[in-house]
Each structure stands twice: as structure tokens, then as C-alpha cells.
Amino acid sequence: KWDFARLAQLCGELNVAHEHDCFMAVAMLVRAIADHVPPVFGCASFPEVANNYADAASFKKSMQNLNQSLRNIADAHLHVQIRKSESVPTAVQVNFSADLDVLLAEVLRIAG
């Protein structure tokens, strides 16, 4: 039912970005993945998936955590104009791997 070519490309690029310590790109790519998959869940947006997807409570908590932390951290690095003093993301800041793994596992389960 779904063509996962774009999702596979996003995940592949995420792996490359992480491998090369491109943490701005990691934040952008995880955000893109989260924004890409809601139709698989019958939702229009990732916040809708995080708050309304009727499945296990543990999945919902992981998605709420991903939604909150990803949006806050990614926005802090992506939507800021140049300043006199900058901070850049670190590997720790953009480590969304556990919740992202839960999300992708559920996408695969649904796709069956």
C-alpha cells in the first residue's frame, strides 16, 4: 500500500550523516522522517500520531517523547538566525535512536 523508497532514502542519509558527525543533518533528517510517516498511521501529522494513535501505551509514550524532544531540539538548531555566538548540536543532543527505532518498527509492523 505504501511506497517506502523515500523513507528508505531518508534513513540511509541519516545513517551517513550520523557516521560523519553531521549532527545538524541528523536533526533535520529525523524531523523529516517523523513528518513523512503519519499517513501510515492514518494521521495527518506526527503530533497526531504521538497523541492519538491507538496502540500500546508504551508506543504512545515513546512517540510523545520523540515529538517533544525532536521538535524542541531540532527547532533550536534549525530555525535560528545567525548570532554573535553559536552553539551546534552534539551527538548526545540528536540521539533520537531509541524512539526512532520504535517508530520505524511500528511502521514495518503496520506495513506487514
XYZ file of C-alpha atoms in Angstrom:
112
model
C 0.000 0.000 0.000
C 2.872 2.387 0.708
C 5.981 3.165 -1.316
C 8.847 3.265 1.180
C 11.509 4.465 -1.278
C 11.668 7.969 0.212
C 11.668 6.629 3.783
C 14.495 4.241 2.909
C 16.462 7.115 1.358
C 15.902 9.310 4.431
C 17.068 6.500 6.715
C 20.120 5.841 4.541
C 21.070 9.502 4.562
C 20.514 9.627 8.320
C 22.995 6.784 8.776
C 25.568 8.572 6.616
C 25.049 11.879 8.435
C 25.438 10.205 11.815
C 28.521 8.277 10.710
C 30.172 11.547 9.656
C 29.132 13.569 12.740
C 26.800 15.795 10.693
C 24.532 16.499 13.636
C 22.616 19.382 12.038
C 21.710 16.992 9.224
C 20.785 14.291 11.750
C 18.279 16.643 13.391
C 16.835 17.637 10.020
C 16.572 14.061 8.759
C 14.913 12.683 11.879
C 12.432 15.536 11.681
C 11.815 14.737 8.008
C 11.223 11.067 8.836
C 8.754 11.981 11.580
C 6.924 14.322 9.202
C 6.916 11.701 6.424
C 5.310 8.661 8.102
C 1.973 9.868 9.619
C -0.171 8.584 6.708
C 0.965 5.032 7.537
C -0.779 5.559 10.887
C -3.851 7.127 9.317
C -2.808 10.540 10.622
C -2.081 13.905 9.041
C 0.827 14.966 11.271
C 3.352 13.477 13.643
C 1.878 15.214 16.703
C -1.378 13.453 15.791
C 0.460 10.110 15.725
C 2.091 10.885 19.073
C -1.127 11.906 20.784
C -3.861 9.856 19.138
C -2.540 6.613 17.665
C -4.476 3.881 19.406
C -1.912 1.247 20.222
C 0.171 0.262 23.221
C 0.707 2.926 25.868
C 4.462 2.383 25.615
C 4.413 3.248 21.902
C 2.404 6.381 22.602
C 4.850 7.481 25.318
C 7.830 6.913 23.017
C 6.174 8.927 20.243
C 5.243 11.743 22.614
C 8.842 11.809 23.814
C 10.159 11.832 20.247
C 7.715 14.543 19.225
C 8.591 16.789 22.173
C 12.354 16.339 22.200
C 12.783 16.261 18.428
C 10.754 19.396 17.823
C 12.433 21.327 20.633
C 15.978 20.303 19.786
C 15.635 20.462 16.009
C 13.917 23.855 16.155
C 16.649 25.181 18.433
C 19.200 24.429 15.728
C 17.207 24.838 12.528
C 15.122 27.957 12.988
C 17.671 30.331 14.484
C 19.272 33.158 12.567
C 22.982 33.799 12.767
C 24.189 35.171 16.103
C 27.430 36.520 17.528
C 27.911 33.302 19.467
C 26.613 29.969 18.218
C 26.100 26.515 19.574
C 25.956 23.448 17.393
C 24.279 20.158 18.186
C 26.219 17.281 19.654
C 25.769 13.556 19.199
C 24.043 13.387 22.576
C 21.553 16.143 21.678
C 20.421 14.485 18.468
C 20.372 10.920 19.729
C 16.754 10.043 18.980
C 17.709 6.470 18.140
C 15.598 4.569 20.702
C 12.329 6.352 19.936
C 13.068 6.437 16.207
C 13.673 2.684 16.279
C 10.277 2.193 17.969
C 8.642 4.371 15.304
C 10.247 2.545 12.388
C 9.451 -0.852 13.893
C 5.790 0.127 14.105
C 5.819 1.385 10.518
C 7.166 -2.004 9.430
C 4.633 -3.860 11.566
C 1.744 -1.927 10.040
C 3.107 -2.392 6.520
C 3.246 -6.106 7.302
